Short mmCIF file of N, CA, C and O in Angstrom, two decimals:
data_model
loop_
_atom_site.label_atom_id
_atom_site.label_comp_id
_atom_site.label_asym_id
_atom_site.label_seq_id
_atom_site.Cartn_x
_atom_site.Cartn_y
_atom_site.Cartn_z
N MET F 1 -41.11 128.40 57.43
CA MET F 1 -39.90 127.80 57.72
C MET F 1 -40.16 126.19 58.07
O MET F 1 -40.77 125.80 58.89
N LEU F 2 -39.26 125.36 57.31
CA LEU F 2 -39.26 124.08 57.26
C LEU F 2 -38.57 123.50 58.52
O LEU F 2 -38.84 122.39 59.21
N PHE F 3 -37.36 123.91 58.78
CA PHE F 3 -36.43 123.30 59.69
C PHE F 3 -36.49 123.96 61.07
O PHE F 3 -36.38 125.28 61.16
N HIS F 4 -36.36 123.25 62.09
CA HIS F 4 -36.20 123.75 63.58
C HIS F 4 -35.11 123.00 64.26
O HIS F 4 -34.69 121.92 63.98
N SER F 5 -34.61 123.91 65.25
CA SER F 5 -33.75 123.39 66.11
C SER F 5 -34.32 123.75 67.66
O SER F 5 -35.18 124.49 67.87
N PHE F 6 -33.97 122.82 68.58
CA PHE F 6 -34.51 122.86 69.91
C PHE F 6 -33.44 122.71 70.90
O PHE F 6 -32.47 122.03 70.73
N SER F 7 -33.52 123.63 72.07
CA SER F 7 -32.44 123.47 73.10
C SER F 7 -32.59 122.27 74.01
O SER F 7 -31.82 122.10 74.63
N SER F 8 -33.71 121.61 73.88
CA SER F 8 -33.98 120.76 74.87
C SER F 8 -35.05 119.65 74.25
O SER F 8 -35.87 120.15 73.34
N GLN F 9 -35.21 118.47 74.71
CA GLN F 9 -36.01 117.54 74.12
C GLN F 9 -37.63 118.08 74.71
O GLN F 9 -38.58 117.74 73.94
N LYS F 10 -37.58 118.55 75.75
CA LYS F 10 -38.79 119.15 76.37
C LYS F 10 -39.31 120.20 75.43
O LYS F 10 -40.49 120.17 75.02
N GLU F 11 -38.39 121.20 74.96
CA GLU F 11 -38.92 122.05 74.01
C GLU F 11 -39.50 121.55 72.63
O GLU F 11 -40.46 121.80 72.18
N ARG F 12 -38.73 120.47 72.17
CA ARG F 12 -39.16 119.73 71.14
C ARG F 12 -40.54 119.15 71.11
O ARG F 12 -41.59 119.37 70.37
N ARG F 13 -40.80 118.23 72.31
CA ARG F 13 -41.99 117.68 72.51
C ARG F 13 -43.20 118.72 72.57
O ARG F 13 -44.28 118.42 72.16
N GLU F 14 -42.85 119.76 73.48
CA GLU F 14 -43.93 120.71 73.40
C GLU F 14 -44.25 121.36 72.17
O GLU F 14 -45.40 121.86 71.86
N TYR F 15 -43.49 121.48 71.24
CA TYR F 15 -43.54 122.15 69.75
C TYR F 15 -44.40 121.19 68.83
O TYR F 15 -45.28 121.40 68.29
N GLY F 16 -44.10 119.78 69.03
CA GLY F 16 -44.63 118.76 67.93
C GLY F 16 -44.51 117.42 68.58
O GLY F 16 -44.76 116.59 67.50
N GLY F 17 -44.40 116.98 69.65
CA GLY F 17 -44.18 115.70 70.01
C GLY F 17 -43.12 114.89 69.41
O GLY F 17 -41.97 115.39 69.51
N SER F 18 -43.33 113.78 68.75
CA SER F 18 -42.21 112.98 68.25
C SER F 18 -42.34 112.89 66.68
O SER F 18 -41.65 112.15 66.19
N ASP F 19 -43.31 113.66 66.02
CA ASP F 19 -43.50 113.68 64.64
C ASP F 19 -42.39 114.44 63.77
O ASP F 19 -42.83 115.55 63.49
N PHE F 20 -41.27 114.08 63.91
CA PHE F 20 -40.21 114.84 63.33
C PHE F 20 -39.35 113.76 62.37
O PHE F 20 -39.09 112.81 62.84
N ILE F 21 -38.67 114.49 61.30
CA ILE F 21 -37.49 114.00 60.60
C ILE F 21 -36.34 114.61 61.31
O ILE F 21 -36.28 115.63 61.47
N GLU F 22 -35.28 113.70 61.60
CA GLU F 22 -34.16 114.20 62.33
C GLU F 22 -32.92 114.37 61.36
O GLU F 22 -32.64 113.27 60.67
N PHE F 23 -32.39 115.48 61.29
CA PHE F 23 -30.96 115.68 60.51
C PHE F 23 -30.03 115.66 61.52
O PHE F 23 -30.02 116.37 62.37
N GLN F 24 -29.18 114.67 61.31
CA GLN F 24 -28.11 114.57 62.21
C GLN F 24 -26.90 114.27 61.71
O GLN F 24 -26.75 113.55 60.73
N CYS F 25 -25.74 114.86 62.35
CA CYS F 25 -24.44 114.74 61.94
C CYS F 25 -23.95 113.22 62.37
O CYS F 25 -24.26 112.88 63.67
N CYS F 26 -23.23 112.36 61.47
CA CYS F 26 -22.76 111.30 61.97
C CYS F 26 -21.37 111.41 62.65
O CYS F 26 -20.42 112.05 62.22
N LYS F 27 -21.30 111.08 63.95
CA LYS F 27 -20.20 111.28 64.83
C LYS F 27 -19.17 110.05 64.85
O LYS F 27 -18.26 110.13 65.42
N LEU F 28 -19.60 108.91 64.08
CA LEU F 28 -18.69 107.82 64.07
C LEU F 28 -17.32 108.17 63.22
O LEU F 28 -17.34 109.07 62.38
N LYS F 29 -16.21 107.83 63.72
CA LYS F 29 -15.00 108.15 63.00
C LYS F 29 -14.96 107.78 61.57
O LYS F 29 -15.50 106.82 61.05
N ARG F 30 -14.23 108.78 60.91
CA ARG F 30 -13.89 108.38 59.39
C ARG F 30 -13.27 107.00 59.48
O ARG F 30 -12.39 106.74 60.23
N GLY F 31 -13.51 106.28 58.31
CA GLY F 31 -12.94 104.88 58.10
C GLY F 31 -13.78 103.77 58.85
O GLY F 31 -13.51 102.79 58.64
N THR F 32 -14.80 104.25 59.66
CA THR F 32 -15.85 103.31 60.16
C THR F 32 -16.42 102.63 58.90
O THR F 32 -16.84 103.19 57.97
N SER F 33 -16.65 101.34 59.12
CA SER F 33 -17.39 100.49 58.07
C SER F 33 -18.93 101.11 57.83
O SER F 33 -19.56 101.49 58.86
N ILE F 34 -19.27 101.12 56.53
CA ILE F 34 -20.52 101.58 56.23
C ILE F 34 -21.68 100.75 56.80
O ILE F 34 -22.59 101.23 57.26
N LYS F 35 -21.39 99.43 57.06
CA LYS F 35 -22.19 98.64 57.71
C LYS F 35 -22.51 99.12 59.14
O LYS F 35 -23.75 98.96 59.54
N LYS F 36 -21.60 99.40 59.86
CA LYS F 36 -21.67 100.01 61.27
C LYS F 36 -22.43 101.23 61.15
O LYS F 36 -23.20 101.74 61.89
N ILE F 37 -22.14 102.18 60.13
CA ILE F 37 -22.52 103.64 60.11
C ILE F 37 -24.10 103.58 59.94
O ILE F 37 -24.77 104.37 60.42
N ILE F 38 -24.57 102.54 59.09
CA ILE F 38 -26.14 102.52 58.75
C ILE F 38 -26.84 101.58 59.76
O ILE F 38 -28.04 101.48 59.41
N SER F 39 -26.12 101.13 60.66
CA SER F 39 -26.83 100.32 61.69
C SER F 39 -27.72 101.05 62.72
O SER F 39 -27.04 101.80 63.22
N ALA F 40 -28.75 100.64 62.70
CA ALA F 40 -29.72 101.31 63.73
C ALA F 40 -29.09 101.20 65.19
O ALA F 40 -29.45 102.18 66.06
N ALA F 41 -28.39 100.09 65.39
CA ALA F 41 -27.94 99.98 66.71
C ALA F 41 -26.82 100.98 67.20
O ALA F 41 -26.56 101.24 68.32
N HIS F 42 -26.28 101.67 66.01
CA HIS F 42 -25.18 102.77 66.33
C HIS F 42 -25.65 104.01 66.17
O HIS F 42 -24.98 105.00 66.27
N ILE F 43 -27.09 104.24 65.97
CA ILE F 43 -27.57 105.79 65.89
C ILE F 43 -28.43 106.02 67.06
O ILE F 43 -29.42 105.24 67.61
N GLU F 44 -28.12 107.28 67.70
CA GLU F 44 -28.97 107.64 68.85
C GLU F 44 -29.77 108.82 68.39
O GLU F 44 -29.40 109.68 67.68
N HIS F 45 -31.10 108.61 68.51
CA HIS F 45 -32.02 109.67 68.20
C HIS F 45 -32.30 110.71 69.06
O HIS F 45 -31.71 110.77 70.18
N TRP F 46 -32.81 111.93 68.60
CA TRP F 46 -33.30 113.07 69.35
C TRP F 46 -32.15 113.79 70.08
O TRP F 46 -32.13 114.08 71.21
N LYS F 47 -30.97 114.23 69.15
CA LYS F 47 -29.97 114.98 69.78
C LYS F 47 -30.35 116.42 69.63
O LYS F 47 -31.09 116.88 68.80
N THR F 48 -29.87 117.12 70.80
CA THR F 48 -30.21 118.41 70.77
C THR F 48 -29.51 119.42 69.73
O THR F 48 -29.98 120.52 69.46
N ASN F 49 -28.35 118.93 69.24
CA ASN F 49 -27.74 119.64 68.02
C ASN F 49 -28.27 119.21 66.72
O ASN F 49 -27.63 119.58 65.75
N SER F 50 -29.23 118.41 66.55
CA SER F 50 -29.79 118.04 65.34
C SER F 50 -30.81 119.19 64.91
O SER F 50 -31.13 120.03 65.65
N LEU F 51 -31.11 118.97 63.64
CA LEU F 51 -32.05 119.88 62.94
C LEU F 51 -33.31 119.11 62.62
O LEU F 51 -33.11 117.78 62.20
N TYR F 52 -34.49 119.70 62.93
CA TYR F 52 -35.73 118.77 62.75
C TYR F 52 -36.71 119.42 61.53
O TYR F 52 -36.84 120.65 61.49
N LEU F 53 -37.44 118.47 61.14
CA LEU F 53 -38.34 118.75 60.10
C LEU F 53 -39.79 118.13 60.69
O LEU F 53 -39.74 116.86 60.83
N SER F 54 -40.72 118.91 60.92
CA SER F 54 -42.08 118.53 61.36
C SER F 54 -42.63 117.44 60.17
O SER F 54 -42.47 117.62 59.20
N GLY F 55 -43.06 116.42 60.92
CA GLY F 55 -43.85 115.47 60.00
C GLY F 55 -44.87 116.04 59.17
O GLY F 55 -45.19 115.59 57.90
N ASP F 56 -45.45 117.10 59.64
CA ASP F 56 -46.53 117.86 58.60
C ASP F 56 -46.11 118.52 57.57
O ASP F 56 -46.70 118.71 56.68
N ASN F 57 -44.77 118.65 57.43
CA ASN F 57 -43.92 119.19 56.10
C ASN F 57 -43.29 118.22 55.42
O ASN F 57 -42.48 118.60 54.53
N MET F 58 -43.55 117.00 55.70
CA MET F 58 -42.81 116.01 54.85
C MET F 58 -42.91 116.07 53.20
O MET F 58 -42.18 116.00 52.58
N ASP F 59 -44.32 116.39 52.90
CA ASP F 59 -44.44 116.60 51.42
C ASP F 59 -43.69 117.84 50.77
O ASP F 59 -43.31 117.69 49.77
N ASP F 60 -43.86 118.89 51.56
CA ASP F 60 -43.24 120.16 51.13
C ASP F 60 -41.54 119.67 51.08
O ASP F 60 -41.10 120.17 49.97
N PHE F 61 -41.08 119.10 51.88
CA PHE F 61 -39.59 118.72 51.94
C PHE F 61 -39.32 117.84 50.77
O PHE F 61 -38.46 118.15 49.92
N LEU F 62 -40.20 116.83 50.52
CA LEU F 62 -39.91 115.90 49.15
C LEU F 62 -40.14 116.79 48.03
O LEU F 62 -39.18 116.64 47.11
N PHE F 63 -40.90 117.74 47.89
CA PHE F 63 -41.14 118.54 46.58
C PHE F 63 -39.96 119.49 46.25
O PHE F 63 -39.57 119.59 45.36
N LEU F 64 -39.40 119.93 47.58
CA LEU F 64 -38.31 120.99 47.45
C LEU F 64 -37.09 120.37 47.34
O LEU F 64 -35.97 121.02 46.95
N TYR F 65 -36.76 119.25 48.01
CA TYR F 65 -35.37 118.69 48.25
C TYR F 65 -35.22 117.35 47.72
O TYR F 65 -33.96 116.88 47.85
N SER F 66 -36.19 116.60 47.07
CA SER F 66 -35.99 115.14 46.83
C SER F 66 -34.80 115.15 45.68
O SER F 66 -34.08 114.23 45.54
N ASP F 67 -34.64 116.01 44.77
CA ASP F 67 -33.54 116.18 43.80
C ASP F 67 -32.34 116.43 44.39
O ASP F 67 -31.18 116.20 43.74
N ILE F 68 -32.30 116.98 45.74
CA ILE F 68 -30.91 117.25 46.27
C ILE F 68 -30.58 116.25 47.28
O ILE F 68 -29.30 115.78 47.30
N PHE F 69 -31.47 115.55 48.20
CA PHE F 69 -31.16 114.43 48.87
C PHE F 69 -31.51 113.13 48.21
O PHE F 69 -32.42 112.48 48.69
N ASN F 70 -30.74 112.88 47.36
CA ASN F 70 -30.92 111.61 46.68
C ASN F 70 -29.47 110.74 46.71
O ASN F 70 -28.49 111.32 47.34
N LYS F 71 -29.42 109.54 46.44
CA LYS F 71 -28.35 108.71 46.59
C LYS F 71 -27.80 108.41 47.95
O LYS F 71 -26.92 108.08 48.35
N GLY F 72 -28.74 108.74 49.06
CA GLY F 72 -28.52 108.42 50.15
C GLY F 72 -28.47 106.84 50.51
O GLY F 72 -29.09 106.22 49.72
N ILE F 73 -27.64 106.33 51.37
CA ILE F 73 -27.56 104.95 51.70
C ILE F 73 -28.54 104.50 52.81
O ILE F 73 -28.50 105.00 53.93
N TYR F 74 -29.21 103.49 52.56
CA TYR F 74 -30.28 103.05 53.50
C TYR F 74 -29.65 102.16 54.37
O TYR F 74 -28.46 101.51 54.26
N ASN F 75 -30.50 101.85 55.46
CA ASN F 75 -30.01 100.71 56.46
C ASN F 75 -29.89 99.43 55.67
O ASN F 75 -28.92 98.65 56.39
N ASN F 76 -30.23 99.06 54.60
CA ASN F 76 -30.06 97.78 53.89
C ASN F 76 -28.88 97.84 53.00
O ASN F 76 -28.66 96.88 52.41
N GLY F 77 -28.22 98.94 52.95
CA GLY F 77 -26.95 99.17 52.13
C GLY F 77 -27.30 99.57 50.65
O GLY F 77 -26.32 100.09 50.00
N LYS F 78 -28.61 99.58 50.48
CA LYS F 78 -28.85 100.11 49.02
C LYS F 78 -29.07 101.75 49.05
O LYS F 78 -29.06 102.27 50.18
N SER F 79 -29.07 102.31 47.84
CA SER F 79 -29.22 103.83 47.90
C SER F 79 -30.33 104.23 47.02
O SER F 79 -30.82 103.43 45.94
N GLY F 80 -30.82 105.53 47.21
CA GLY F 80 -31.87 105.86 46.46
C GLY F 80 -32.34 107.31 46.71
O GLY F 80 -31.53 108.05 47.72
N SER F 81 -33.68 107.52 46.45
CA SER F 81 -34.29 108.80 46.99
C SER F 81 -34.30 108.67 48.56
O SER F 81 -34.44 107.71 49.01
N VAL F 82 -34.51 109.96 49.02
CA VAL F 82 -34.76 110.01 50.47
C VAL F 82 -35.96 109.27 50.88
O VAL F 82 -36.93 109.26 50.56
N ASP F 83 -35.76 108.42 51.92
CA ASP F 83 -36.88 107.68 52.68
C ASP F 83 -37.06 108.26 53.82
O ASP F 83 -36.40 108.12 54.82
N LEU F 84 -38.22 108.92 54.00
CA LEU F 84 -38.65 109.75 55.30
C LEU F 84 -39.13 108.90 56.44
O LEU F 84 -39.72 109.42 57.40
N PHE F 85 -39.19 107.54 56.20
CA PHE F 85 -39.40 106.61 57.03
C PHE F 85 -38.48 105.70 57.52
O PHE F 85 -38.51 104.63 58.26
N GLY F 86 -37.34 105.88 57.18
CA GLY F 86 -36.03 105.02 57.44
C GLY F 86 -34.75 105.92 57.59
O GLY F 86 -34.76 107.13 57.86
N ILE F 87 -33.64 105.18 57.63
CA ILE F 87 -32.39 105.74 57.80
C ILE F 87 -31.74 106.12 56.28
O ILE F 87 -31.84 105.07 55.44
N ASN F 88 -31.27 107.23 56.18
CA ASN F 88 -30.62 107.61 55.10
C ASN F 88 -29.28 108.28 55.42
O ASN F 88 -29.21 109.25 56.40
N TYR F 89 -28.14 107.76 54.78
CA TYR F 89 -26.84 108.20 55.29
C TYR F 89 -26.29 108.80 53.95
O TYR F 89 -26.12 108.30 52.98
N TYR F 90 -25.58 110.09 54.21
CA TYR F 90 -25.03 110.64 53.28
C TYR F 90 -23.35 110.96 53.55
O TYR F 90 -23.18 111.63 54.44
N PRO F 91 -22.49 110.11 52.96
CA PRO F 91 -21.03 110.33 53.37
C PRO F 91 -20.58 111.62 52.97
O PRO F 91 -21.21 112.49 52.16
N PRO F 92 -19.39 112.00 53.49
CA PRO F 92 -18.90 113.48 53.32
C PRO F 92 -18.81 113.92 51.96
O PRO F 92 -19.11 115.20 51.62
N GLU F 93 -18.55 113.14 51.04
CA GLU F 93 -18.40 113.51 49.62
C GLU F 93 -19.84 113.96 49.16
O GLU F 93 -20.06 114.77 48.30
N LEU F 94 -20.85 113.17 49.24
CA LEU F 94 -22.25 113.53 49.01
C LEU F 94 -22.58 115.00 49.76
O LEU F 94 -23.41 115.61 49.22
N GLU F 95 -22.24 114.79 50.98
CA GLU F 95 -22.66 116.11 51.73
C GLU F 95 -22.10 117.27 51.22
O GLU F 95 -22.91 118.44 51.04
N LYS F 96 -21.03 117.20 50.67
CA LYS F 96 -20.36 118.40 49.99
C LYS F 96 -21.01 118.86 48.70
O LYS F 96 -21.40 120.03 48.52
N ALA F 97 -21.46 117.85 48.01
CA ALA F 97 -22.32 118.17 46.80
C ALA F 97 -23.81 118.74 47.26
O ALA F 97 -24.15 119.62 46.52
N ILE F 98 -24.13 118.26 48.37
CA ILE F 98 -25.53 118.71 48.88
C ILE F 98 -25.45 120.33 49.24
O ILE F 98 -26.23 121.06 48.86
N VAL F 99 -24.32 120.66 49.97
CA VAL F 99 -24.10 121.89 50.43
C VAL F 99 -23.94 122.83 49.31
O VAL F 99 -24.62 124.05 49.24
N LYS F 100 -23.16 122.42 48.18
CA LYS F 100 -22.98 123.15 47.01
C LYS F 100 -24.30 123.46 46.34
O LYS F 100 -24.62 124.52 45.89
N ARG F 101 -25.24 122.34 46.14
CA ARG F 101 -26.55 122.80 45.64
C ARG F 101 -27.38 123.64 46.49
O ARG F 101 -28.09 124.69 45.82
N LEU F 102 -27.25 123.44 47.85
CA LEU F 102 -28.00 124.38 48.65
C LEU F 102 -27.68 125.82 48.48
O LEU F 102 -28.42 126.72 48.70
N GLN F 103 -26.48 125.96 48.30
CA GLN F 103 -25.79 127.31 48.27
C GLN F 103 -26.19 127.93 46.83
O GLN F 103 -26.53 129.30 46.74
N GLU F 104 -26.35 127.23 45.90
CA GLU F 104 -26.69 127.62 44.56
C GLU F 104 -28.10 128.11 44.62
O GLU F 104 -28.57 129.17 43.99
N ARG F 105 -29.17 127.35 45.36
CA ARG F 105 -30.49 127.63 45.35
C ARG F 105 -30.62 128.86 46.46
O ARG F 105 -31.38 129.88 46.00
N ASN F 106 -30.20 128.82 47.44
CA ASN F 106 -30.03 129.95 48.55
C ASN F 106 -31.43 130.47 49.03
O ASN F 106 -31.54 131.70 49.34
N SER F 107 -32.36 129.71 49.21
CA SER F 107 -33.61 129.98 49.69
C SER F 107 -33.34 130.04 51.38
O SER F 107 -32.39 129.80 51.76
N GLU F 108 -34.31 130.64 52.10
CA GLU F 108 -34.12 130.85 53.51
C GLU F 108 -33.99 129.34 54.09
O GLU F 108 -33.13 129.23 55.02
N ASP F 109 -34.68 128.55 53.71
CA ASP F 109 -34.55 127.03 54.36
C ASP F 109 -33.15 126.47 53.79
O ASP F 109 -32.50 125.88 54.56
N ASP F 110 -32.83 126.72 52.61
CA ASP F 110 -31.59 126.32 52.17
C ASP F 110 -30.38 126.89 53.05
O ASP F 110 -29.39 126.25 53.31
N ARG F 111 -30.38 128.15 53.35
CA ARG F 111 -29.41 128.78 54.33
C ARG F 111 -29.34 128.05 55.56
O ARG F 111 -28.45 127.98 56.16
N ILE F 112 -30.63 127.83 56.10
CA ILE F 112 -30.69 127.20 57.42
C ILE F 112 -29.95 125.81 57.44
O ILE F 112 -29.10 125.60 58.31
N LEU F 113 -30.22 125.14 56.34
CA LEU F 113 -29.64 123.77 56.22
C LEU F 113 -28.01 123.90 56.07
O LEU F 113 -27.17 123.20 56.83
N THR F 114 -27.79 124.72 55.33
CA THR F 114 -26.20 125.05 55.10
C THR F 114 -25.56 125.58 56.19
O THR F 114 -24.52 124.89 56.59
N ASP F 115 -26.17 126.46 56.99
CA ASP F 115 -25.38 126.94 58.07
C ASP F 115 -25.42 125.99 59.23
O ASP F 115 -24.40 125.85 59.83
N TRP F 116 -26.35 125.06 59.27
CA TRP F 116 -26.35 124.14 60.22
C TRP F 116 -25.12 123.04 59.93
O TRP F 116 -24.43 122.64 60.87
N LEU F 117 -25.09 122.76 58.67
CA LEU F 117 -24.03 121.71 58.22
C LEU F 117 -22.65 122.33 58.55
O LEU F 117 -21.67 121.76 58.74
N MET F 118 -22.38 123.66 58.12
CA MET F 118 -21.31 124.31 58.23
C MET F 118 -20.84 124.60 59.66
O MET F 118 -19.63 124.63 59.87
N THR F 119 -21.75 124.60 60.54
CA THR F 119 -21.26 125.11 61.78
C THR F 119 -21.31 123.71 62.87
O THR F 119 -20.97 123.75 63.97
N ALA F 120 -21.61 122.55 62.21
CA ALA F 120 -21.70 121.48 63.04
C ALA F 120 -20.32 121.02 63.33
O ALA F 120 -19.24 121.25 62.44
N ASP F 121 -19.93 120.31 64.42
CA ASP F 121 -18.61 119.93 64.87
C ASP F 121 -18.14 118.94 63.80
O ASP F 121 -18.83 118.41 62.97
N GLU F 122 -16.97 118.56 63.94
CA GLU F 122 -16.14 117.57 63.02
C GLU F 122 -17.30 116.32 62.99
O GLU F 122 -17.57 115.84 63.97
N HIS F 123 -17.54 116.09 61.86
CA HIS F 123 -18.37 114.69 61.73
C HIS F 123 -18.01 113.98 60.31
O HIS F 123 -17.21 114.40 59.53
N ASN F 124 -18.67 112.93 60.23
CA ASN F 124 -18.51 111.92 59.13
C ASN F 124 -19.78 111.68 58.27
O ASN F 124 -20.28 110.70 58.23
N GLY F 125 -20.21 112.73 57.68
CA GLY F 125 -21.32 112.76 56.82
C GLY F 125 -22.51 113.10 57.64
O GLY F 125 -22.57 113.49 58.70
N LEU F 126 -23.84 112.68 57.11
CA LEU F 126 -25.11 113.33 57.47
C LEU F 126 -26.17 112.22 57.39
O LEU F 126 -26.07 111.43 56.60
N TYR F 127 -26.84 112.23 58.42
CA TYR F 127 -28.05 111.20 58.55
C TYR F 127 -29.27 111.94 58.33
O TYR F 127 -29.40 113.02 58.81
N ILE F 128 -30.25 111.47 57.55
CA ILE F 128 -31.57 111.98 57.71
C ILE F 128 -32.45 110.63 58.36
O ILE F 128 -32.41 109.56 57.77
N LEU F 129 -32.90 110.84 59.60
CA LEU F 129 -33.57 109.70 60.26
C LEU F 129 -35.04 109.98 60.09
O LEU F 129 -35.65 110.87 60.68
N GLY F 130 -35.78 109.10 59.60
CA GLY F 130 -37.33 109.00 59.31
C GLY F 130 -37.96 108.92 60.54
O GLY F 130 -37.55 108.58 61.58
N VAL F 131 -39.30 109.37 60.41
CA VAL F 131 -40.16 109.08 61.52
C VAL F 131 -40.39 107.57 61.84
O VAL F 131 -40.22 106.80 61.14
#
């Protein structure tokens, strides 16, 4: 299993320290400028409601998901393939396309990601926050 959730930061640290990619829902209001959304100053890391990928599984993730998590918006405003060492933001319309692709493939890890996205509170897209 690639994806993990933790009930506390203590549990996460005991599992694997700080070597994680964090999947986090953007809680900024819809209509917030893209400049603010991708600004590191407005992103808080290590949320307990986030989903995590161990740094040990980065290569597996890229192999399995790079074709799905493309077109993310980087901190510099450009977009492209997922950057596992930086900020990647996927606005709601891209997130919907991601969920559709995950549902079509329907592996166990795909279901974990889809379920997490579908049960997340109201949000404004998705972040993948690199190590």
